[in-house]
């Protein structure tokens, strides 16, 4: 069981994430969208959606800091465990509260607004369940094992386990003493990662950063294969229009 | 100079009877689908009126189009790139479906399935958005023919603008009169129809707003399209378009818009709206323009100078230099020829009777309008004057039932000059053609008064009044353009042997001719026996394709 959860599940999730994304990109570009429901209801969304998204982005940054920055590094720049704990407690809680409030408002809107609820698919419902579970469990785990003076130091256990996954030698034993809530949160989190390519969460991979660097007006030539009996042959063609 | 070709449209508003045939046929062809119930790529608005979606012209609210920043450079009115990305998680300026209208159907089943009772069964309206019974309170065309104008007419953003300007210049007699003229008392009111499609702008703000780069302007014909595989549903284009002609498909979560019926235009057919137009008021043709000048023209400081600035972007296809540059830029010969015969070019640049819709949005729109010469002739006749006499007509234009100031807010950012000039030309045409029809000698002074000559007026008359199908639609096919591309150009700008893998391709290189690169497949020439077999056999041999 331990091996399955901490040795196999992470790899399964990552394989599903990568393979699923490639599959989605090749077979379902048309379905790759945020599926916005803003045309039905705008007022609540304008508050809740930025709140949730900015919250969850800070949460992601927090996870990257906690899991991928070894304790040794923060020690070297003179950040001791207690200071780090306070940073993670206050910063993480602030981001978490934003995300939780945001998603609760979004869920309320989704349930009570008839057109929005009608546009909600079964796929969405599963996704919302797992997403909400992951966020709430994470908050719960953090707050249940923390006080201002000290908190559970996941950087001795969970973080090294996560990093060991990348060397393909998962350090399963590290997860043995981890509190139950953290373990459930980790499993649900992995499940969420696996779900990403198969739900609307896929829109996170289309963050349009390229918009900052392209010219405003985009010109494109007509698809050459679209007209005429056959595509142009090489040899005689002049360069493109 | 970087010439590009654009398929553009002109609509002659004098002929529009507001029958909505264009809207209906467009709807049937393009948007009779799930998720697009509320969408009309083509709609016909009664002006004055709020339009569709309601009050879309109020850019202080909807933030569409461009504006100039402090340094005088173009900037999207809804904010630049960084602001756009930071506010990507919701779009505060997005119209909701209710700003268009909530689409509905009727519960027809109740007519046959209702239980026996005292009441006569009715088909209740049901919302197509949430499926529940609804009260029908608005539609794409609720204020058709001034329906509800005494109540809603004041909400027309252009009416507000005319009145605001009048209030600011309270002392100015003329402006105050203009305000008085925008009346909604039923017996004094005025109206005309304004059919609208996507403007396929030269400087499209929707394309510029798209974070995914899924919207694009086609290089060959200037049609603005949405790549459905690239769209990620950020909805920035809906806000970016000041004409609100990009729509959000709420079933697929992607943006859709008028395609100028490109599958038809590519094979030389007019768009569905043009083809089915009962009043035959639409014109389609090619316009050549200089892509290098677009940004500069759109940045013109004075809003009222934008119309002239856009005219300056267009190229004259009669100019030999322009034709050569177009050829060099890869515009097919047939397209340049079509540009010379283009009715759109004639109405916009030659006769200067067509005007752009809201040039102040700085998008350089490419669907232009000939302003309506409202029922001026009849009105004049009623007052006991000769309604078709040129002098009477010219004098009457400033007191038209449709106030010049209102038209100017729509077509020239408030400058009445071009509107008056266009209307006097139409009036001169009436007076001149009356003389012709009565067998009189037309007074040359009439034509000269509007800067034209007799033959010019008669040509314009042929285009506007006779309006033959082949004169209204001069559309070169895309296939001809492609075929042309396969041939060698008449004015080659490079050595014709200089194509990829060709002998002129920069010499043999350091490793000799056979090194690297892909070889052309070896082709065997059909041998003597194979040729005789093919020529004498009764059936076509299976391998004939291989041998060729």
PDB file of C-alpha atoms in Angstrom, chain B residues 25-247:
ATOM      1  CA  UNK B  25     -30.618  34.361 -44.097  1.00  0.00           C
ATOM      2  CA  UNK B  26     -27.369  34.986 -42.245  1.00  0.00           C
ATOM      3  CA  UNK B  27     -28.853  33.449 -39.114  1.00  0.00           C
ATOM      4  CA  UNK B  28     -29.979  30.400 -41.038  1.00  0.00           C
ATOM      5  CA  UNK B  29     -26.603  30.011 -42.672  1.00  0.00           C
ATOM      6  CA  UNK B  30     -24.338  30.610 -39.692  1.00  0.00           C
ATOM      7  CA  UNK B  31     -25.853  30.906 -36.237  1.00  0.00           C
ATOM      8  CA  UNK B  32     -28.880  28.621 -35.949  1.00  0.00           C
ATOM      9  CA  UNK B  33     -26.955  26.468 -33.505  1.00  0.00           C
ATOM     10  CA  UNK B  34     -26.782  25.653 -29.844  1.00  0.00           C
ATOM     11  CA  UNK B  35     -24.866  28.288 -27.947  1.00  0.00           C
ATOM     12  CA  UNK B  36     -25.411  30.865 -30.690  1.00  0.00           C
ATOM     13  CA  UNK B  37     -29.126  31.474 -30.200  1.00  0.00           C
ATOM     14  CA  UNK B  38     -28.635  35.083 -29.223  1.00  0.00           C
ATOM     15  CA  UNK B  39     -26.096  35.823 -31.959  1.00  0.00           C
ATOM     16  CA  UNK B  40     -26.792  37.778 -35.142  1.00  0.00           C
ATOM     17  CA  UNK B  41     -23.669  38.187 -37.284  1.00  0.00           C
ATOM     18  CA  UNK B  42     -25.855  40.500 -39.364  1.00  0.00           C
ATOM     19  CA  UNK B  43     -28.448  42.660 -37.668  1.00  0.00           C
ATOM     20  CA  UNK B  44     -30.506  45.623 -38.806  1.00  0.00           C
ATOM     21  CA  UNK B  45     -30.960  48.450 -36.346  1.00  0.00           C
ATOM     22  CA  UNK B  46     -33.502  51.227 -36.489  1.00  0.00           C
ATOM     23  CA  UNK B  47     -31.769  54.509 -35.769  1.00  0.00           C
ATOM     24  CA  UNK B  48     -32.228  56.350 -33.553  1.00  0.00           C
ATOM     25  CA  UNK B  49     -32.242  53.343 -31.269  1.00  0.00           C
ATOM     26  CA  UNK B  50     -30.077  51.568 -28.777  1.00  0.00           C
ATOM     27  CA  UNK B  51     -28.777  48.962 -31.166  1.00  0.00           C
ATOM     28  CA  UNK B  52     -27.721  45.408 -30.492  1.00  0.00           C
ATOM     29  CA  UNK B  53     -26.354  44.750 -27.937  1.00  0.00           C
ATOM     30  CA  UNK B  54     -28.033  47.597 -26.121  1.00  0.00           C
ATOM     31  CA  UNK B  55     -26.024  50.836 -26.187  1.00  0.00           C
ATOM     32  CA  UNK B  56     -22.969  49.164 -27.702  1.00  0.00           C
ATOM     33  CA  UNK B  57     -21.785  52.562 -28.951  1.00  0.00           C
ATOM     34  CA  UNK B  58     -21.174  53.779 -25.403  1.00  0.00           C
ATOM     35  CA  UNK B  59     -17.443  53.077 -25.320  1.00  0.00           C
ATOM     36  CA  UNK B  60     -16.999  54.724 -21.939  1.00  0.00           C
ATOM     37  CA  UNK B  61     -18.925  51.765 -20.638  1.00  0.00           C
ATOM     38  CA  UNK B  62     -17.876  48.921 -22.949  1.00  0.00           C
ATOM     39  CA  UNK B  63     -14.291  50.046 -23.624  1.00  0.00           C
ATOM     40  CA  UNK B  64     -14.087  48.857 -27.237  1.00  0.00           C
ATOM     41  CA  UNK B  65     -11.694  50.091 -29.912  1.00  0.00           C
ATOM     42  CA  UNK B  66      -8.563  52.204 -29.595  1.00  0.00           C
ATOM     43  CA  UNK B  67      -7.674  55.504 -28.043  1.00  0.00           C
ATOM     44  CA  UNK B  68      -4.560  57.658 -28.090  1.00  0.00           C
ATOM     45  CA  UNK B  69      -2.336  57.716 -25.053  1.00  0.00           C
ATOM     46  CA  UNK B  70      -0.589  60.826 -23.761  1.00  0.00           C
ATOM     47  CA  UNK B  71       2.210  60.449 -26.281  1.00  0.00           C
ATOM     48  CA  UNK B  72      -0.299  60.227 -29.095  1.00  0.00           C
ATOM     49  CA  UNK B  73       0.250  56.517 -29.732  1.00  0.00           C
ATOM     50  CA  UNK B  74      -2.520  53.974 -30.240  1.00  0.00           C
ATOM     51  CA  UNK B  75      -3.597  52.060 -27.162  1.00  0.00           C
ATOM     52  CA  UNK B  76      -6.434  49.607 -26.668  1.00  0.00           C
ATOM     53  CA  UNK B  77      -9.202  51.409 -24.843  1.00  0.00           C
ATOM     54  CA  UNK B  78      -9.666  48.465 -22.507  1.00  0.00           C
ATOM     55  CA  UNK B  79      -6.007  48.608 -21.468  1.00  0.00           C
ATOM     56  CA  UNK B  80      -2.639  47.445 -22.717  1.00  0.00           C
ATOM     57  CA  UNK B  81      -1.100  43.999 -22.758  1.00  0.00           C
ATOM     58  CA  UNK B  82      -0.010  43.780 -19.128  1.00  0.00           C
ATOM     59  CA  UNK B  83      -3.290  45.091 -17.759  1.00  0.00           C
ATOM     60  CA  UNK B  84      -5.094  42.698 -20.065  1.00  0.00           C
ATOM     61  CA  UNK B  85      -3.190  39.674 -18.745  1.00  0.00           C
ATOM     62  CA  UNK B  86      -3.516  40.716 -15.097  1.00  0.00           C
ATOM     63  CA  UNK B  87      -7.275  40.965 -15.473  1.00  0.00           C
ATOM     64  CA  UNK B  88      -7.623  37.745 -17.404  1.00  0.00           C
ATOM     65  CA  UNK B  89      -9.483  35.852 -14.679  1.00  0.00           C
ATOM     66  CA  UNK B  90     -12.649  37.744 -15.388  1.00  0.00           C
ATOM     67  CA  UNK B  91     -13.650  40.395 -17.851  1.00  0.00           C
ATOM     68  CA  UNK B  92     -15.468  43.245 -16.127  1.00  0.00           C
ATOM     69  CA  UNK B  93     -16.435  44.844 -19.432  1.00  0.00           C
ATOM     70  CA  UNK B  94     -18.039  41.795 -20.993  1.00  0.00           C
ATOM     71  CA  UNK B  95     -21.670  42.200 -22.065  1.00  0.00           C
ATOM     72  CA  UNK B  96     -23.902  39.566 -20.538  1.00  0.00           C
ATOM     73  CA  UNK B  97     -26.427  37.658 -22.605  1.00  0.00           C
ATOM     74  CA  UNK B  98     -29.095  39.948 -21.169  1.00  0.00           C
ATOM     75  CA  UNK B  99     -27.358  42.948 -22.753  1.00  0.00           C
ATOM     76  CA  UNK B 100     -28.024  41.268 -26.091  1.00  0.00           C
ATOM     77  CA  UNK B 101     -31.270  39.546 -25.152  1.00  0.00           C
ATOM     78  CA  UNK B 102     -32.271  36.276 -23.590  1.00  0.00           C
ATOM     79  CA  UNK B 103     -33.204  33.907 -26.421  1.00  0.00           C
ATOM     80  CA  UNK B 104     -36.369  31.906 -26.076  1.00  0.00           C
ATOM     81  CA  UNK B 105     -38.586  29.331 -27.682  1.00  0.00           C
ATOM     82  CA  UNK B 106     -42.186  28.376 -26.964  1.00  0.00           C
ATOM     83  CA  UNK B 107     -43.563  25.397 -25.126  1.00  0.00           C
ATOM     84  CA  UNK B 108     -45.389  24.141 -28.198  1.00  0.00           C
ATOM     85  CA  UNK B 109     -45.937  20.717 -26.722  1.00  0.00           C
ATOM     86  CA  UNK B 110     -48.437  22.163 -24.289  1.00  0.00           C
ATOM     87  CA  UNK B 111     -50.750  22.960 -27.202  1.00  0.00           C
ATOM     88  CA  UNK B 112     -51.353  19.281 -27.849  1.00  0.00           C
ATOM     89  CA  UNK B 113     -50.542  17.687 -24.492  1.00  0.00           C
ATOM     90  CA  UNK B 114     -52.413  19.972 -22.097  1.00  0.00           C
ATOM     91  CA  UNK B 115     -55.037  18.145 -20.057  1.00  0.00           C
ATOM     92  CA  UNK B 116     -58.679  18.808 -20.749  1.00  0.00           C
ATOM     93  CA  UNK B 117     -59.815  21.922 -18.975  1.00  0.00           C
ATOM     94  CA  UNK B 118     -61.649  25.201 -19.191  1.00  0.00           C
ATOM     95  CA  UNK B 119     -58.650  27.205 -20.303  1.00  0.00           C
ATOM     96  CA  UNK B 120     -57.440  27.316 -23.834  1.00  0.00           C
ATOM     97  CA  UNK B 121     -53.857  25.918 -23.799  1.00  0.00           C
ATOM     98  CA  UNK B 122     -51.113  28.358 -24.743  1.00  0.00           C
ATOM     99  CA  UNK B 123     -47.478  27.944 -25.701  1.00  0.00           C
ATOM    100  CA  UNK B 124     -45.550  29.735 -22.997  1.00  0.00           C
ATOM    101  CA  UNK B 125     -42.193  31.299 -23.780  1.00  0.00           C
ATOM    102  CA  UNK B 126     -39.265  29.261 -22.427  1.00  0.00           C
ATOM    103  CA  UNK B 127     -35.763  30.593 -22.020  1.00  0.00           C
ATOM    104  CA  UNK B 128     -33.169  28.860 -24.175  1.00  0.00           C
ATOM    105  CA  UNK B 129     -30.573  29.681 -21.542  1.00  0.00           C
ATOM    106  CA  UNK B 130     -31.999  28.040 -18.434  1.00  0.00           C
ATOM    107  CA  UNK B 131     -35.038  26.264 -19.876  1.00  0.00           C
ATOM    108  CA  UNK B 132     -37.447  27.988 -17.499  1.00  0.00           C
ATOM    109  CA  UNK B 133     -40.573  30.000 -18.347  1.00  0.00           C
ATOM    110  CA  UNK B 134     -39.612  33.604 -18.965  1.00  0.00           C
ATOM    111  CA  UNK B 135     -41.066  36.993 -19.638  1.00  0.00           C
ATOM    112  CA  UNK B 136     -40.083  38.284 -23.058  1.00  0.00           C
ATOM    113  CA  UNK B 137     -38.857  41.816 -22.484  1.00  0.00           C
ATOM    114  CA  UNK B 138     -36.185  42.509 -25.068  1.00  0.00           C
ATOM    115  CA  UNK B 139     -34.746  41.086 -28.267  1.00  0.00           C
ATOM    116  CA  UNK B 140     -32.168  41.843 -30.900  1.00  0.00           C
ATOM    117  CA  UNK B 141     -34.637  44.156 -32.542  1.00  0.00           C
ATOM    118  CA  UNK B 142     -37.042  45.296 -29.863  1.00  0.00           C
ATOM    119  CA  UNK B 143     -37.032  48.956 -30.901  1.00  0.00           C
ATOM    120  CA  UNK B 144     -37.597  48.145 -34.574  1.00  0.00           C
ATOM    121  CA  UNK B 145     -39.327  50.986 -36.461  1.00  0.00           C
ATOM    122  CA  UNK B 146     -38.947  53.232 -33.415  1.00  0.00           C
ATOM    123  CA  UNK B 147     -40.991  50.885 -31.225  1.00  0.00           C
ATOM    124  CA  UNK B 148     -40.913  52.472 -27.788  1.00  0.00           C
ATOM    125  CA  UNK B 149     -38.898  55.441 -29.032  1.00  0.00           C
ATOM    126  CA  UNK B 150     -40.596  58.005 -26.736  1.00  0.00           C
ATOM    127  CA  UNK B 151     -39.473  55.824 -23.839  1.00  0.00           C
ATOM    128  CA  UNK B 152     -36.177  54.352 -25.050  1.00  0.00           C
ATOM    129  CA  UNK B 153     -35.093  56.807 -27.747  1.00  0.00           C
ATOM    130  CA  UNK B 154     -33.174  58.980 -25.313  1.00  0.00           C
ATOM    131  CA  UNK B 155     -30.945  56.013 -24.531  1.00  0.00           C
ATOM    132  CA  UNK B 156     -29.358  56.031 -27.997  1.00  0.00           C
ATOM    133  CA  UNK B 157     -25.709  56.963 -27.238  1.00  0.00           C
ATOM    134  CA  UNK B 158     -25.516  59.046 -30.424  1.00  0.00           C
ATOM    135  CA  UNK B 159     -28.632  61.001 -29.502  1.00  0.00           C
ATOM    136  CA  UNK B 160     -27.054  61.651 -26.122  1.00  0.00           C
ATOM    137  CA  UNK B 161     -23.905  62.868 -27.825  1.00  0.00           C
ATOM    138  CA  UNK B 162     -25.726  65.303 -30.126  1.00  0.00           C
ATOM    139  CA  UNK B 163     -27.656  66.679 -27.170  1.00  0.00           C
ATOM    140  CA  UNK B 164     -24.615  66.910 -24.914  1.00  0.00           C
ATOM    141  CA  UNK B 165     -22.743  68.907 -27.509  1.00  0.00           C
ATOM    142  CA  UNK B 166     -25.720  71.170 -27.903  1.00  0.00           C
ATOM    143  CA  UNK B 167     -25.854  71.763 -24.158  1.00  0.00           C
ATOM    144  CA  UNK B 168     -22.151  72.586 -24.040  1.00  0.00           C
ATOM    145  CA  UNK B 169     -22.590  75.186 -26.743  1.00  0.00           C
ATOM    146  CA  UNK B 170     -25.811  76.620 -25.457  1.00  0.00           C
ATOM    147  CA  UNK B 171     -25.024  79.933 -27.098  1.00  0.00           C
ATOM    148  CA  UNK B 172     -24.330  78.316 -30.425  1.00  0.00           C
ATOM    149  CA  UNK B 173     -27.566  78.653 -32.337  1.00  0.00           C
ATOM    150  CA  UNK B 174     -26.801  75.923 -34.829  1.00  0.00           C
ATOM    151  CA  UNK B 175     -26.003  73.260 -32.233  1.00  0.00           C
ATOM    152  CA  UNK B 176     -29.119  74.073 -30.275  1.00  0.00           C
ATOM    153  CA  UNK B 177     -31.164  73.629 -33.392  1.00  0.00           C
ATOM    154  CA  UNK B 178     -29.540  70.233 -33.918  1.00  0.00           C
ATOM    155  CA  UNK B 179     -30.666  69.187 -30.461  1.00  0.00           C
ATOM    156  CA  UNK B 180     -34.167  70.383 -31.192  1.00  0.00           C
ATOM    157  CA  UNK B 181     -34.117  68.332 -34.345  1.00  0.00           C
ATOM    158  CA  UNK B 182     -33.541  65.044 -32.536  1.00  0.00           C
ATOM    159  CA  UNK B 183     -37.139  64.726 -31.538  1.00  0.00           C
ATOM    160  CA  UNK B 184     -39.180  61.763 -30.557  1.00  0.00           C
ATOM    161  CA  UNK B 185     -42.671  63.189 -30.704  1.00  0.00           C
ATOM    162  CA  UNK B 186     -44.300  60.720 -33.041  1.00  0.00           C
ATOM    163  CA  UNK B 187     -45.407  63.137 -35.745  1.00  0.00           C
ATOM    164  CA  UNK B 188     -42.026  64.854 -35.932  1.00  0.00           C
ATOM    165  CA  UNK B 189     -39.693  61.955 -35.602  1.00  0.00           C
ATOM    166  CA  UNK B 190     -37.262  60.481 -38.082  1.00  0.00           C
ATOM    167  CA  UNK B 191     -35.654  57.110 -38.597  1.00  0.00           C
ATOM    168  CA  UNK B 192     -33.550  55.042 -40.916  1.00  0.00           C
ATOM    169  CA  UNK B 193     -32.183  51.516 -40.922  1.00  0.00           C
ATOM    170  CA  UNK B 194     -28.610  50.562 -40.272  1.00  0.00           C
ATOM    171  CA  UNK B 195     -27.673  46.979 -41.236  1.00  0.00           C
ATOM    172  CA  UNK B 196     -24.476  45.930 -39.510  1.00  0.00           C
ATOM    173  CA  UNK B 197     -21.994  43.107 -39.987  1.00  0.00           C
ATOM    174  CA  UNK B 198     -18.394  42.733 -38.846  1.00  0.00           C
ATOM    175  CA  UNK B 199     -16.354  45.631 -40.197  1.00  0.00           C
ATOM    176  CA  UNK B 200     -13.290  43.500 -41.059  1.00  0.00           C
ATOM    177  CA  UNK B 201     -11.185  46.462 -39.949  1.00  0.00           C
ATOM    178  CA  UNK B 202      -7.717  47.324 -41.195  1.00  0.00           C
ATOM    179  CA  UNK B 203      -6.621  47.927 -37.604  1.00  0.00           C
ATOM    180  CA  UNK B 204      -8.804  45.386 -35.799  1.00  0.00           C
ATOM    181  CA  UNK B 205      -8.929  45.881 -32.035  1.00  0.00           C
ATOM    182  CA  UNK B 206     -10.459  42.424 -31.509  1.00  0.00           C
ATOM    183  CA  UNK B 207      -7.430  40.754 -33.111  1.00  0.00           C
ATOM    184  CA  UNK B 208      -5.189  43.001 -31.055  1.00  0.00           C
ATOM    185  CA  UNK B 209      -7.014  42.081 -27.847  1.00  0.00           C
ATOM    186  CA  UNK B 210      -6.792  38.314 -28.339  1.00  0.00           C
ATOM    187  CA  UNK B 211      -4.265  36.981 -25.824  1.00  0.00           C
ATOM    188  CA  UNK B 212      -4.059  33.581 -27.536  1.00  0.00           C
ATOM    189  CA  UNK B 213      -3.333  34.980 -30.991  1.00  0.00           C
ATOM    190  CA  UNK B 214      -6.237  32.924 -32.300  1.00  0.00           C
ATOM    191  CA  UNK B 215      -7.858  35.798 -34.162  1.00  0.00           C
ATOM    192  CA  UNK B 216      -6.236  36.888 -37.373  1.00  0.00           C
ATOM    193  CA  UNK B 217      -6.675  38.991 -40.463  1.00  0.00           C
ATOM    194  CA  UNK B 218      -6.274  36.949 -43.627  1.00  0.00           C
ATOM    195  CA  UNK B 219      -3.356  38.231 -45.634  1.00  0.00           C
ATOM    196  CA  UNK B 220      -5.014  37.537 -49.011  1.00  0.00           C
ATOM    197  CA  UNK B 221      -8.399  39.195 -48.586  1.00  0.00           C
ATOM    198  CA  UNK B 222      -8.368  40.943 -45.205  1.00  0.00           C
ATOM    199  CA  UNK B 223     -11.194  38.858 -43.737  1.00  0.00           C
ATOM    200  CA  UNK B 224     -10.937  38.724 -39.940  1.00  0.00           C
ATOM    201  CA  UNK B 225     -11.465  35.218 -38.571  1.00  0.00           C
ATOM    202  CA  UNK B 226     -11.251  33.248 -35.309  1.00  0.00           C
ATOM    203  CA  UNK B 227      -9.158  30.084 -35.284  1.00  0.00           C
ATOM    204  CA  UNK B 228     -11.517  27.785 -33.392  1.00  0.00           C
ATOM    205  CA  UNK B 229      -8.672  25.468 -32.399  1.00  0.00           C
ATOM    206  CA  UNK B 230      -6.614  28.334 -31.054  1.00  0.00           C
ATOM    207  CA  UNK B 231      -9.316  30.220 -29.153  1.00  0.00           C
ATOM    208  CA  UNK B 232      -9.163  29.610 -25.412  1.00  0.00           C
ATOM    209  CA  UNK B 233     -12.251  31.581 -24.496  1.00  0.00           C
ATOM    210  CA  UNK B 234     -10.643  34.551 -22.725  1.00  0.00           C
ATOM    211  CA  UNK B 235     -13.405  36.834 -24.153  1.00  0.00           C
ATOM    212  CA  UNK B 236     -11.088  39.823 -24.602  1.00  0.00           C
ATOM    213  CA  UNK B 237     -12.106  40.160 -28.255  1.00  0.00           C
ATOM    214  CA  UNK B 238     -15.755  40.651 -27.334  1.00  0.00           C
ATOM    215  CA  UNK B 239     -14.751  43.658 -25.259  1.00  0.00           C
ATOM    216  CA  UNK B 240     -12.122  44.807 -27.752  1.00  0.00           C
ATOM    217  CA  UNK B 241     -14.548  45.132 -30.658  1.00  0.00           C
ATOM    218  CA  UNK B 242     -16.297  48.518 -30.414  1.00  0.00           C
ATOM    219  CA  UNK B 243     -19.022  47.308 -32.782  1.00  0.00           C
ATOM    220  CA  UNK B 244     -19.648  44.270 -30.520  1.00  0.00           C
ATOM    221  CA  UNK B 245     -19.501  41.980 -33.525  1.00  0.00           C
ATOM    222  CA  UNK B 246     -17.486  39.204 -31.905  1.00  0.00           C
ATOM    223  CA  UNK B 247     -19.715  36.867 -29.944  1.00  0.00           C
TER     224      UNK B 247
END
